[in-house]
Coordinates of C-alpha atoms (C1' of nucleotides) in Angstrom, one line a residue:
Chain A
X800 CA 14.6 -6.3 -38.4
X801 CA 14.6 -2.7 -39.8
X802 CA 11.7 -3.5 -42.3
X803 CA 9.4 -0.8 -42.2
X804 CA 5.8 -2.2 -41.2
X805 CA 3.8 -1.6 -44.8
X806 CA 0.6 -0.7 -43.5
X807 CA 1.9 3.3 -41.9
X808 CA 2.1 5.3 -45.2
X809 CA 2.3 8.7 -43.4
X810 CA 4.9 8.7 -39.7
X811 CA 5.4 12.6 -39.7
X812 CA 7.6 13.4 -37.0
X813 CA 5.6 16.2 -34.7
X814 CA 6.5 18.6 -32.7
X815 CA 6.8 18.2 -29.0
X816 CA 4.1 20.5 -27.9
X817 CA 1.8 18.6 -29.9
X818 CA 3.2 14.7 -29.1
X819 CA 2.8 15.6 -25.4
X820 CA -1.5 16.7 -26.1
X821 CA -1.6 13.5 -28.0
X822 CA -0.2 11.7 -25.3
X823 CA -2.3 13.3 -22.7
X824 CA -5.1 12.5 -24.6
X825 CA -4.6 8.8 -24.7
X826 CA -3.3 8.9 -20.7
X827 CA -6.9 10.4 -19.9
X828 CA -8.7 7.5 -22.3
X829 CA -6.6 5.0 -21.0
X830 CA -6.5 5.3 -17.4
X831 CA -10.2 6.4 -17.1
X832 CA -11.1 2.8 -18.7
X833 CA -8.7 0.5 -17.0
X834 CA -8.1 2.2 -13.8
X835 CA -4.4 3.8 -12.9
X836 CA -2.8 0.5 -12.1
X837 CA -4.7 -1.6 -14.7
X838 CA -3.5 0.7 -17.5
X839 CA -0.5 -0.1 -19.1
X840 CA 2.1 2.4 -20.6
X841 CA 2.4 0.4 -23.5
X842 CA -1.3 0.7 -24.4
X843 CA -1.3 4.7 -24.0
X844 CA 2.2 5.0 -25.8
X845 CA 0.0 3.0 -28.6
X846 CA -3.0 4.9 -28.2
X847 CA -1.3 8.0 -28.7
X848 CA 1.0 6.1 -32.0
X849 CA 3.8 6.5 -30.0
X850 CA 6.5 4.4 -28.9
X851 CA 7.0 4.0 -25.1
X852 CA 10.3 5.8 -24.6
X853 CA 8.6 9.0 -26.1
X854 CA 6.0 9.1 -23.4
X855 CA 8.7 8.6 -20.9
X856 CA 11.1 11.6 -22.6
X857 CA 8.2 13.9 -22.7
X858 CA 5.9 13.5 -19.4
X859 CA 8.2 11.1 -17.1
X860 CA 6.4 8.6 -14.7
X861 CA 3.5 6.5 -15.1
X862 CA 2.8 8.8 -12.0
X863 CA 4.1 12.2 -13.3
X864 CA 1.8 11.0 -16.5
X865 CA -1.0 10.6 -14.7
X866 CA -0.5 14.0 -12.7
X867 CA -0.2 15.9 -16.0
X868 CA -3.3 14.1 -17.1
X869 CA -5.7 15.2 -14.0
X870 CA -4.1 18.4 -13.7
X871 CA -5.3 19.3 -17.6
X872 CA -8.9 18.0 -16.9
X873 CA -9.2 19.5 -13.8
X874 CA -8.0 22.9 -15.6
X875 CA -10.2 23.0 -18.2
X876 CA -13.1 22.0 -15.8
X877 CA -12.3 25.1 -13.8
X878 CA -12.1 27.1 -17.0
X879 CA -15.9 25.8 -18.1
X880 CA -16.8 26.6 -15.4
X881 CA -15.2 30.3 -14.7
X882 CA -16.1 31.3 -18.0
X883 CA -20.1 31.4 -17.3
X884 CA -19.6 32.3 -13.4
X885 CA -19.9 36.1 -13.8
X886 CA -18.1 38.5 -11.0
X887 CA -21.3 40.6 -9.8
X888 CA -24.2 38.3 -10.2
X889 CA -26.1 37.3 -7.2
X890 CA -25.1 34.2 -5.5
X891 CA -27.7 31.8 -6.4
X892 CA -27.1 32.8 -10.3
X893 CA -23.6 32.4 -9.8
X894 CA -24.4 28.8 -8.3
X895 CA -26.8 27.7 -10.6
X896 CA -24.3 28.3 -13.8
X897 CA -21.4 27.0 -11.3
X898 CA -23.5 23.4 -11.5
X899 CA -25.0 23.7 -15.1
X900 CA -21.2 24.3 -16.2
X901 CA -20.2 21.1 -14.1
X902 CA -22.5 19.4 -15.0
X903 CA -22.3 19.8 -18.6
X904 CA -18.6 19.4 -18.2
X905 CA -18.9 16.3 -16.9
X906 CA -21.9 14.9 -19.3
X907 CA -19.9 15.9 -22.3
X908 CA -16.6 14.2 -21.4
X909 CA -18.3 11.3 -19.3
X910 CA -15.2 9.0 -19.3
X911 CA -12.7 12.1 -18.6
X912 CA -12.6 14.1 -15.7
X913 CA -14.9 12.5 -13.5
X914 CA -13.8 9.0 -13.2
X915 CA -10.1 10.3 -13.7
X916 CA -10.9 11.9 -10.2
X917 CA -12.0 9.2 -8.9
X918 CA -9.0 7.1 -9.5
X919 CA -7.1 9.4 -8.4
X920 CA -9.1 9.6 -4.8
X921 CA -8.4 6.2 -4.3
X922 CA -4.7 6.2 -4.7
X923 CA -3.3 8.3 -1.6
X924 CA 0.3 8.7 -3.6
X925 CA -2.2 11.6 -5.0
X926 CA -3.9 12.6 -2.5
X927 CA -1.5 16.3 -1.8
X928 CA -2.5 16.9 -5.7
X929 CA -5.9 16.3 -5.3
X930 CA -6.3 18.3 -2.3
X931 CA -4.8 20.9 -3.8
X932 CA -7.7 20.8 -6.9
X933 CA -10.3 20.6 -4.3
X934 CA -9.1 23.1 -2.3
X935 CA -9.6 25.5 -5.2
X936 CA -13.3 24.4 -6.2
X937 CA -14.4 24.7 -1.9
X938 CA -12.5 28.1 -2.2
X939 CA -15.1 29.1 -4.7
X940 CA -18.4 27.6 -3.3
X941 CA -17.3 28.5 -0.3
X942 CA -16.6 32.1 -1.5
X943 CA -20.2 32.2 -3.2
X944 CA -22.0 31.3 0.2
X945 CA -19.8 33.6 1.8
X946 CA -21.3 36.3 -0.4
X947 CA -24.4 34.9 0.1
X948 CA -24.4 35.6 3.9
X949 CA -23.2 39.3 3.4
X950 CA -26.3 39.7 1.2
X951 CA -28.6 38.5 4.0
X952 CA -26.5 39.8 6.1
X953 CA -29.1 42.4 7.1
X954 CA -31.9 40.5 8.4
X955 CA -29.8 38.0 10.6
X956 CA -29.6 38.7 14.0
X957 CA -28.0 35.7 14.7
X958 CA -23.8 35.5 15.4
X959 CA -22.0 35.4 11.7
X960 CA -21.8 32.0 10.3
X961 CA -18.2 30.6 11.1
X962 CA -15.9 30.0 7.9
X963 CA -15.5 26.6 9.4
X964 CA -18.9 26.3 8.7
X965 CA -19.1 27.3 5.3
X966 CA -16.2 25.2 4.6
X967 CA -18.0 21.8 5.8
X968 CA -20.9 23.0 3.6
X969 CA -19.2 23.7 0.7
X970 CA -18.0 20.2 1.5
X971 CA -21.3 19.0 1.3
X972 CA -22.4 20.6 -1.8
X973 CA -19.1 19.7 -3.4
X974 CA -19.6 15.9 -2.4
X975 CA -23.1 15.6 -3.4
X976 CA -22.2 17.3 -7.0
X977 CA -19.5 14.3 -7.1
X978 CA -22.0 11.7 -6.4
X979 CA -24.4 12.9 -8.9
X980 CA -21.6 13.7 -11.2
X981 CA -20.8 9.5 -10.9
X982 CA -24.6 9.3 -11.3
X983 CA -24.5 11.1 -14.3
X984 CA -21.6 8.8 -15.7
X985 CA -23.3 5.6 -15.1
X986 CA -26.6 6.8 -16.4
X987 CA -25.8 7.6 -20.9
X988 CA -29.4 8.7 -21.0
X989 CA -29.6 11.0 -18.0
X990 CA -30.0 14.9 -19.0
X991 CA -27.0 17.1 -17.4
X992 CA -29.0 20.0 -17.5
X993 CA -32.0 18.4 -15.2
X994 CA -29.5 16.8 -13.5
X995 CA -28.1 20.1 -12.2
X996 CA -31.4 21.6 -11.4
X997 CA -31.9 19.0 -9.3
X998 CA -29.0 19.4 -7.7
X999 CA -29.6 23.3 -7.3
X1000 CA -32.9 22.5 -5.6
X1001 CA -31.1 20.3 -2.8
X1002 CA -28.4 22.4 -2.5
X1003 CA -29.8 26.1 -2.6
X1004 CA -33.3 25.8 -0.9
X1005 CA -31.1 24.0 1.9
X1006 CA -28.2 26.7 2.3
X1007 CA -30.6 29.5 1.7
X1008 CA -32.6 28.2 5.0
X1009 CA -29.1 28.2 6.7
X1010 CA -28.0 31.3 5.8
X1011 CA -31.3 32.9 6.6
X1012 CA -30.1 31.6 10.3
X1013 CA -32.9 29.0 10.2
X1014 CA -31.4 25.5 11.6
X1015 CA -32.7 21.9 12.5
X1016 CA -31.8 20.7 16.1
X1017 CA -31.6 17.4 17.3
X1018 CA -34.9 17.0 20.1
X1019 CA -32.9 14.1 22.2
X1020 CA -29.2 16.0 23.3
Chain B
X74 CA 15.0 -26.2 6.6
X75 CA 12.8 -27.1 9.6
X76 CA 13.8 -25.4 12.3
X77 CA 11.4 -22.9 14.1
X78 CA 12.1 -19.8 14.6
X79 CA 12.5 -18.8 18.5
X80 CA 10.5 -16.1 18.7
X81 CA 7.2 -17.5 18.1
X82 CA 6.6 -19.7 21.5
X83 CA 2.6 -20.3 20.9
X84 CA 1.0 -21.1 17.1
X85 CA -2.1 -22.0 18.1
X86 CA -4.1 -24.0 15.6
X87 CA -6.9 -22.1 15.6
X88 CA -10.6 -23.1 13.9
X89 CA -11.3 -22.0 10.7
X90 CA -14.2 -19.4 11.7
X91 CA -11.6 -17.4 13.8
X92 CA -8.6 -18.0 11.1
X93 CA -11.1 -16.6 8.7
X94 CA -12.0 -13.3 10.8
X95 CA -8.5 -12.4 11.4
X96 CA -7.5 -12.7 7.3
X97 CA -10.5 -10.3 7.1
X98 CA -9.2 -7.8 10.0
X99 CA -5.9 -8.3 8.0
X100 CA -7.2 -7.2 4.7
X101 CA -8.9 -4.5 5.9
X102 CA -6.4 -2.6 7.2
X103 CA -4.0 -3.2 4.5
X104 CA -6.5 -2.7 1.5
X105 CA -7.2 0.7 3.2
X106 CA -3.7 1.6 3.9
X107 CA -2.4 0.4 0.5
X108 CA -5.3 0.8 -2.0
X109 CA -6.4 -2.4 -3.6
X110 CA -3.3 -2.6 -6.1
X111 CA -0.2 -2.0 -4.0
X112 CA -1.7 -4.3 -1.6
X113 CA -0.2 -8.3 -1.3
X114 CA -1.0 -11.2 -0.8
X115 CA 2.0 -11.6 1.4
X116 CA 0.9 -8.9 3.8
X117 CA -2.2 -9.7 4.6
X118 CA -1.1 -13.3 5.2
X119 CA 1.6 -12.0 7.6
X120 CA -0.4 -9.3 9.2
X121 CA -3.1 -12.0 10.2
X122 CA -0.4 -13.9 11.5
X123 CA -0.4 -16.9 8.8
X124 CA 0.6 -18.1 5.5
X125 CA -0.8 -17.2 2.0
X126 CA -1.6 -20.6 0.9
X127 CA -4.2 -20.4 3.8
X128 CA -5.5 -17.0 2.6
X129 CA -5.9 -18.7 -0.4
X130 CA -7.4 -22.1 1.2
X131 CA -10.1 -19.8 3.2
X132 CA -11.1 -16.6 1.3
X133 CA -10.3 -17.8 -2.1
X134 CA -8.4 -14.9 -5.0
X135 CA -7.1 -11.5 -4.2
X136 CA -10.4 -10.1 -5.8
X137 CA -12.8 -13.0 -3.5
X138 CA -11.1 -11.4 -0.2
X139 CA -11.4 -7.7 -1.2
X140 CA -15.2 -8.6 -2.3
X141 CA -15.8 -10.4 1.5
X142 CA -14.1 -7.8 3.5
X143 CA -16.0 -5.0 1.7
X144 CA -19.1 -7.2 2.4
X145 CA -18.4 -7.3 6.0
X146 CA -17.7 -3.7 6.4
X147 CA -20.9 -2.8 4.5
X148 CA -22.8 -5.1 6.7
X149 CA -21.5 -3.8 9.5
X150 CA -22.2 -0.1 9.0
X151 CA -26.0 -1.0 7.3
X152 CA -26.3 -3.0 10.7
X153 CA -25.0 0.2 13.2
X154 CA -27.7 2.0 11.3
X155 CA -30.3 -0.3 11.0
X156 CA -29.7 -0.5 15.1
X157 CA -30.9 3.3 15.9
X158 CA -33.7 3.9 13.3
X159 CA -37.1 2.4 14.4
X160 CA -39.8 1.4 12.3
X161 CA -42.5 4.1 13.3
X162 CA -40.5 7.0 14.4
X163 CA -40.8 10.4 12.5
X164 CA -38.9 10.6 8.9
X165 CA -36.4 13.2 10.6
X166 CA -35.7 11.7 13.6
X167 CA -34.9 8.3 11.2
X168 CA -32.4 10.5 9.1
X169 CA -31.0 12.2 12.0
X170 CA -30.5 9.0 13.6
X171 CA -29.2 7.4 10.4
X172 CA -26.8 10.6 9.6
X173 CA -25.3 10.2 13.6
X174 CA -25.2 6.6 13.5
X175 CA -23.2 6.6 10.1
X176 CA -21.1 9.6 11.1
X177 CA -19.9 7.8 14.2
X178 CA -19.3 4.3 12.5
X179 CA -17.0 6.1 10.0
X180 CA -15.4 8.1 12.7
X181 CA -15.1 5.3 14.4
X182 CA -13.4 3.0 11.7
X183 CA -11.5 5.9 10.3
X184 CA -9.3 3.0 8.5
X185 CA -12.2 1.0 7.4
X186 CA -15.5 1.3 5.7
X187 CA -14.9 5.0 4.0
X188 CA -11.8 3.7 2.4
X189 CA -12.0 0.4 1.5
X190 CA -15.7 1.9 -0.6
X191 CA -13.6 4.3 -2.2
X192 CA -11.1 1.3 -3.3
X193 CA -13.8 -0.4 -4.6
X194 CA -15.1 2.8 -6.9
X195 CA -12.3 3.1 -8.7
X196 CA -11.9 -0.4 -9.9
X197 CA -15.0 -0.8 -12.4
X198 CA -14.3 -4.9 -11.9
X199 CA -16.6 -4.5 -8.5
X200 CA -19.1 -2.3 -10.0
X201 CA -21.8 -5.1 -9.5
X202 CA -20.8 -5.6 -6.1
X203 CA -20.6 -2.0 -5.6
X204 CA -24.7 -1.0 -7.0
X205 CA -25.6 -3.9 -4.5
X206 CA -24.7 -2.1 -1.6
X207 CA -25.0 1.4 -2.9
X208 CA -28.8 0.5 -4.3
X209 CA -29.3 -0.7 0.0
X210 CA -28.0 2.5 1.2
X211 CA -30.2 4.7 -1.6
X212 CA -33.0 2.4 -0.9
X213 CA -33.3 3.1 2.4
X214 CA -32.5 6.7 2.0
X215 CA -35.0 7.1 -0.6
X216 CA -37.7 5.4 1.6
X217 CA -37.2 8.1 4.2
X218 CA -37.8 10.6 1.9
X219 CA -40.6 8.9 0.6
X220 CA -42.4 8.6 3.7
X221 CA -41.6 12.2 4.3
X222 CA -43.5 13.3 1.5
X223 CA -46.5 11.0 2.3
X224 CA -46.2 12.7 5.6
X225 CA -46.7 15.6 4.4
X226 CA -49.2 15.3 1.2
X227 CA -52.2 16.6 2.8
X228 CA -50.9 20.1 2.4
X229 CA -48.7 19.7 -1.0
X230 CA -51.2 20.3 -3.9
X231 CA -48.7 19.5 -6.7
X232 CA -48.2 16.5 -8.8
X233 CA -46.9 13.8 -6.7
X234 CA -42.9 13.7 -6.2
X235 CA -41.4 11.5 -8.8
X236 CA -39.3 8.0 -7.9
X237 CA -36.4 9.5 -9.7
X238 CA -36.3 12.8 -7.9
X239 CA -36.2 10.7 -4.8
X240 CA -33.8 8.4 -6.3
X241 CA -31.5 11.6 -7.2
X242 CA -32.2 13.4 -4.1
X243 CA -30.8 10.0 -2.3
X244 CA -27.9 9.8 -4.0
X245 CA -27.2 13.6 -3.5
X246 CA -27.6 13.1 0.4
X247 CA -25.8 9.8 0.1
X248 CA -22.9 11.8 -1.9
X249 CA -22.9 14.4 0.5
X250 CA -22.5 12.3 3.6
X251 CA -19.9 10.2 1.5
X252 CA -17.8 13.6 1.4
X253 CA -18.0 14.9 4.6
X254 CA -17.3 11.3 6.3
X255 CA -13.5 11.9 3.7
X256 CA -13.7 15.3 5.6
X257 CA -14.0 13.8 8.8
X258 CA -11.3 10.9 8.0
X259 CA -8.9 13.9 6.9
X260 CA -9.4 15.7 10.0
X261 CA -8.8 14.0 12.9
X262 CA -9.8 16.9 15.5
X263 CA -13.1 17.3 14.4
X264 CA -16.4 16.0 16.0
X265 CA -18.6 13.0 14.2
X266 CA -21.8 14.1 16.3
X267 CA -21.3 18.0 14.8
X268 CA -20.6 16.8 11.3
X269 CA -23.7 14.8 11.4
X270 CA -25.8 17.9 12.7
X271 CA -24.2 20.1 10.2
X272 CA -25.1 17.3 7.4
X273 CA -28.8 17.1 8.8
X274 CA -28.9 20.9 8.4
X275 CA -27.8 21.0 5.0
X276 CA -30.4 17.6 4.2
X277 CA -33.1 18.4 5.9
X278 CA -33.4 22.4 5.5
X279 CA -33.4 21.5 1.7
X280 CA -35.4 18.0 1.6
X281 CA -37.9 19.6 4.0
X282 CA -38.1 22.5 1.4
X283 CA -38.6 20.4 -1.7
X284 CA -40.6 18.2 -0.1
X285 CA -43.4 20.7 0.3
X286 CA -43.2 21.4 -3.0
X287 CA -40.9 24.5 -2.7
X288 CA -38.5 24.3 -6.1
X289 CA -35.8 26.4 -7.3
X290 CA -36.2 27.5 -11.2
X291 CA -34.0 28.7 -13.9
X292 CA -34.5 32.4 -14.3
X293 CA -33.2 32.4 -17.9
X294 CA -34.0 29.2 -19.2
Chain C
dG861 C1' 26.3 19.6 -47.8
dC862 C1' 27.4 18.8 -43.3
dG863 C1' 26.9 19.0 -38.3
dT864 C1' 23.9 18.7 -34.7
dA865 C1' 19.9 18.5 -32.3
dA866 C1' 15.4 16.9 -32.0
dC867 C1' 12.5 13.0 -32.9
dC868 C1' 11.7 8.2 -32.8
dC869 C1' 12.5 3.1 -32.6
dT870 C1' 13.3 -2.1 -31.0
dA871 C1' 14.5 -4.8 -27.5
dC872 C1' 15.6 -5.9 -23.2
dG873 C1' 16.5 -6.1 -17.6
dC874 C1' 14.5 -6.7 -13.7
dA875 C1' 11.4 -6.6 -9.7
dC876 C1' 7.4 -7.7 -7.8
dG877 C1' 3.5 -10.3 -6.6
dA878 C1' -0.5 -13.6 -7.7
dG879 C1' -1.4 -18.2 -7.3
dT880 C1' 0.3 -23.3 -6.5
dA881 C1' 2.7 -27.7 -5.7
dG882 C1' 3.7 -30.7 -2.5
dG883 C1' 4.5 -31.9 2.0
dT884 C1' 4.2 -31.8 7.5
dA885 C1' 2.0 -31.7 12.0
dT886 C1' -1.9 -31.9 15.1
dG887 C1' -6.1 -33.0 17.0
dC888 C1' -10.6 -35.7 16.8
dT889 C1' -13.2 -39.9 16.3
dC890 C1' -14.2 -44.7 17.3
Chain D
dG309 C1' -3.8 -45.8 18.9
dA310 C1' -4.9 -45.9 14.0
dG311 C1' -7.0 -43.4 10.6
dC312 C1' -8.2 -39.2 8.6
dA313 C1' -9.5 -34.7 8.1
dT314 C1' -8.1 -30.2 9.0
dA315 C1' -4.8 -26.8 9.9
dC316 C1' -0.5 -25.1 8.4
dC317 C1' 4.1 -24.5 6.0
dT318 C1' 8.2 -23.5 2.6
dA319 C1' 9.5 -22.7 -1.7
dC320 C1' 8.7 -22.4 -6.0
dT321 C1' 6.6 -20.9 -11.2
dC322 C1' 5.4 -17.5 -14.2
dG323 C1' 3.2 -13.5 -16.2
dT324 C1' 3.1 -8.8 -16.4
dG325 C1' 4.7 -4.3 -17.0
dC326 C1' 7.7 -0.3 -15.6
dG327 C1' 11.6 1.9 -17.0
dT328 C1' 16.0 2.1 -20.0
dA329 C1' 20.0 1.1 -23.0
dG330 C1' 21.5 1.9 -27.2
dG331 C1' 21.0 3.2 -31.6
dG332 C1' 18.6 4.9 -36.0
dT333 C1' 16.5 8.9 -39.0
dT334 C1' 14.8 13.4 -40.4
dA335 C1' 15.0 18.4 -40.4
dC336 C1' 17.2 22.7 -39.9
dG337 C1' 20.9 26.1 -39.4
dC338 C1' 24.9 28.0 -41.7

DNA sequence: GCGTAACCCTACGCACGAGTAGGTATGCTC
DNA sequence: GAGCATACCTACTCGTGCGTAGGGTTACGC
């Protein structure tokens, strides 16, 4: 049957560069509301008014697919959030419009990136990937606490904060941005922009203590 | 074809209590190994040493068994904590208690708990489920908090701490803890006992400062 | 104006795995 | 020791969805 369907007055043939967006676009809808496995690649091929076998010429894999999905996301996250974290500004600016930025981010594409990484933290087929992403976001909190020491650096008389420390703090901070970054997701009316002050109290008033070489100790060793 | 296999001298008809226990152990360690998905039927039935109709008999649909195998994992961990935090003790001992107690259960169960709750995050079909036990954990959280501030209102002359702030600042701490038990699952080296002191540093330091009535603002706002 | 490459399709093969039908054996009760 | 419930099995059905075979059509170079 070779009849055209009537109701698709206008099939201009696209370029690949801009097939392959559209695609990507659908991917991220699709998988973020059904879930990696639950979404199909029929649906997405639809989504993105395409026919399956052009999804599989241009991006490969379900898997590869989903890959090239995250990996743009996470991208433009990072770009968001580079573009307002200055060189030279002192550490707690740089943090505070780290978080506003991620928070926005995530407010403004609640069923994208977020919930796009948590699929993907569930499947361990992409767990060398997503290590890789995180790696790069604790590199920079990591690096801005790091700074943040040096600062202080002067009035601690204490031995320098290990970088295995900073790393498991970063850690921290990165994990609790994630959980409110879910919270955020599952509440519509929730403001991003409170959301991250709140976070920045938790997370700066604690690490500034820590810095400043002031810790808690358990009383029964 | 009847015959028995030879290498299986003793099939002990077991009661269904005990039958029911081992499908659980089963399912745990495959849902974690596998993710929910990838996971069958089949191997679970075979791994607790049985046949899938009886999976079927005892813990109902694929969905039923993930559902009761989270449950008992949850209840588990709630009950570890539950264990070490008294009633009357001070609110920091209570989360420094809580943070080692849950530290070493996940440590502990490095196949269990941390990943089957990941599973379960990604597929939105145990959301309800999922708030259930999440809204436990905050609850509890949050009430520490809570009596921490009423601890401490003689001496903080602001407007009292709102139930959302404490709701957010649980689920930051809760999100924290969530991310450095991952850390701690990643790395097998590493020391549940430190982690939890490093995560009461970063909590407390930073509740302890809010609390009081200490905030971080916006410079340019 | 014709070749050729890029774009795009319909329609299938095939594997895998959830859930079930229908039956056998064993222990417990009286 | 007969009846009956409970424990247990093998062997299917059937839907679903990934990935592909094989072929059509439009644009563009020359």
């Amino acid at each position: 049957m070779l009849a055209r369907v009537s109701t698709a007055p206008t099939f201009k043939r696209l370029p690949r560069a801009v097939r392959e967006q559209q695609m990507l676009d659908a991917a991220v809808k699709v998988f973020s509301r059904r879930g990696f496995h639950a979404a199909s690649m029929d649906e997405i091929a639809e989504d993105a008014g395409i026919s399956k076998p052009m999804v599989y010429a241009y991006l490969g894999t379900k898997e590869e697919l989903f890959i090239a999905a995250l990996h743009r996301e996470g991208t433009r996250m990072m770009e968001a959030i580079a573009a307002v974290v200055g060189d030279n500004l002192p550490p707690d600016e740089q943090l505070w419009r780290g978080l506003r930025a991620f928070f926005g981010f995530v407010g403004a594409h609640r069923d994208g990136w977020a919930v796009l990484y948590r699929q993907a933290r569930a499947e361990q087929r992409f767990a060398g990937e997503l290590a890789e992403m995180r790696s790069r976001i604790i590199e920079v909190v990591a690096g801005m606490l790091g700074r943040a020491v040096e600062a202080r650096s002067a009035h601690v008389d204490r031995r320098e904060v290990r970088e295995i420390d900073l790393e498991v703090m970063a850690y921290a901070l990165v994990g609790a941005s994630e959980s409110l970054a879910d919270w955020l997701a599952d509440h519509p009316q929730a403001d991003p922009e409170k959301t991250a002050t709140r976070m920045m109290n938790v997370a700066w008033l604690g690490a500034a203590q820590l810095l400043a070489g002031d810790t808690w100790h358990p009383t029964d060793p």
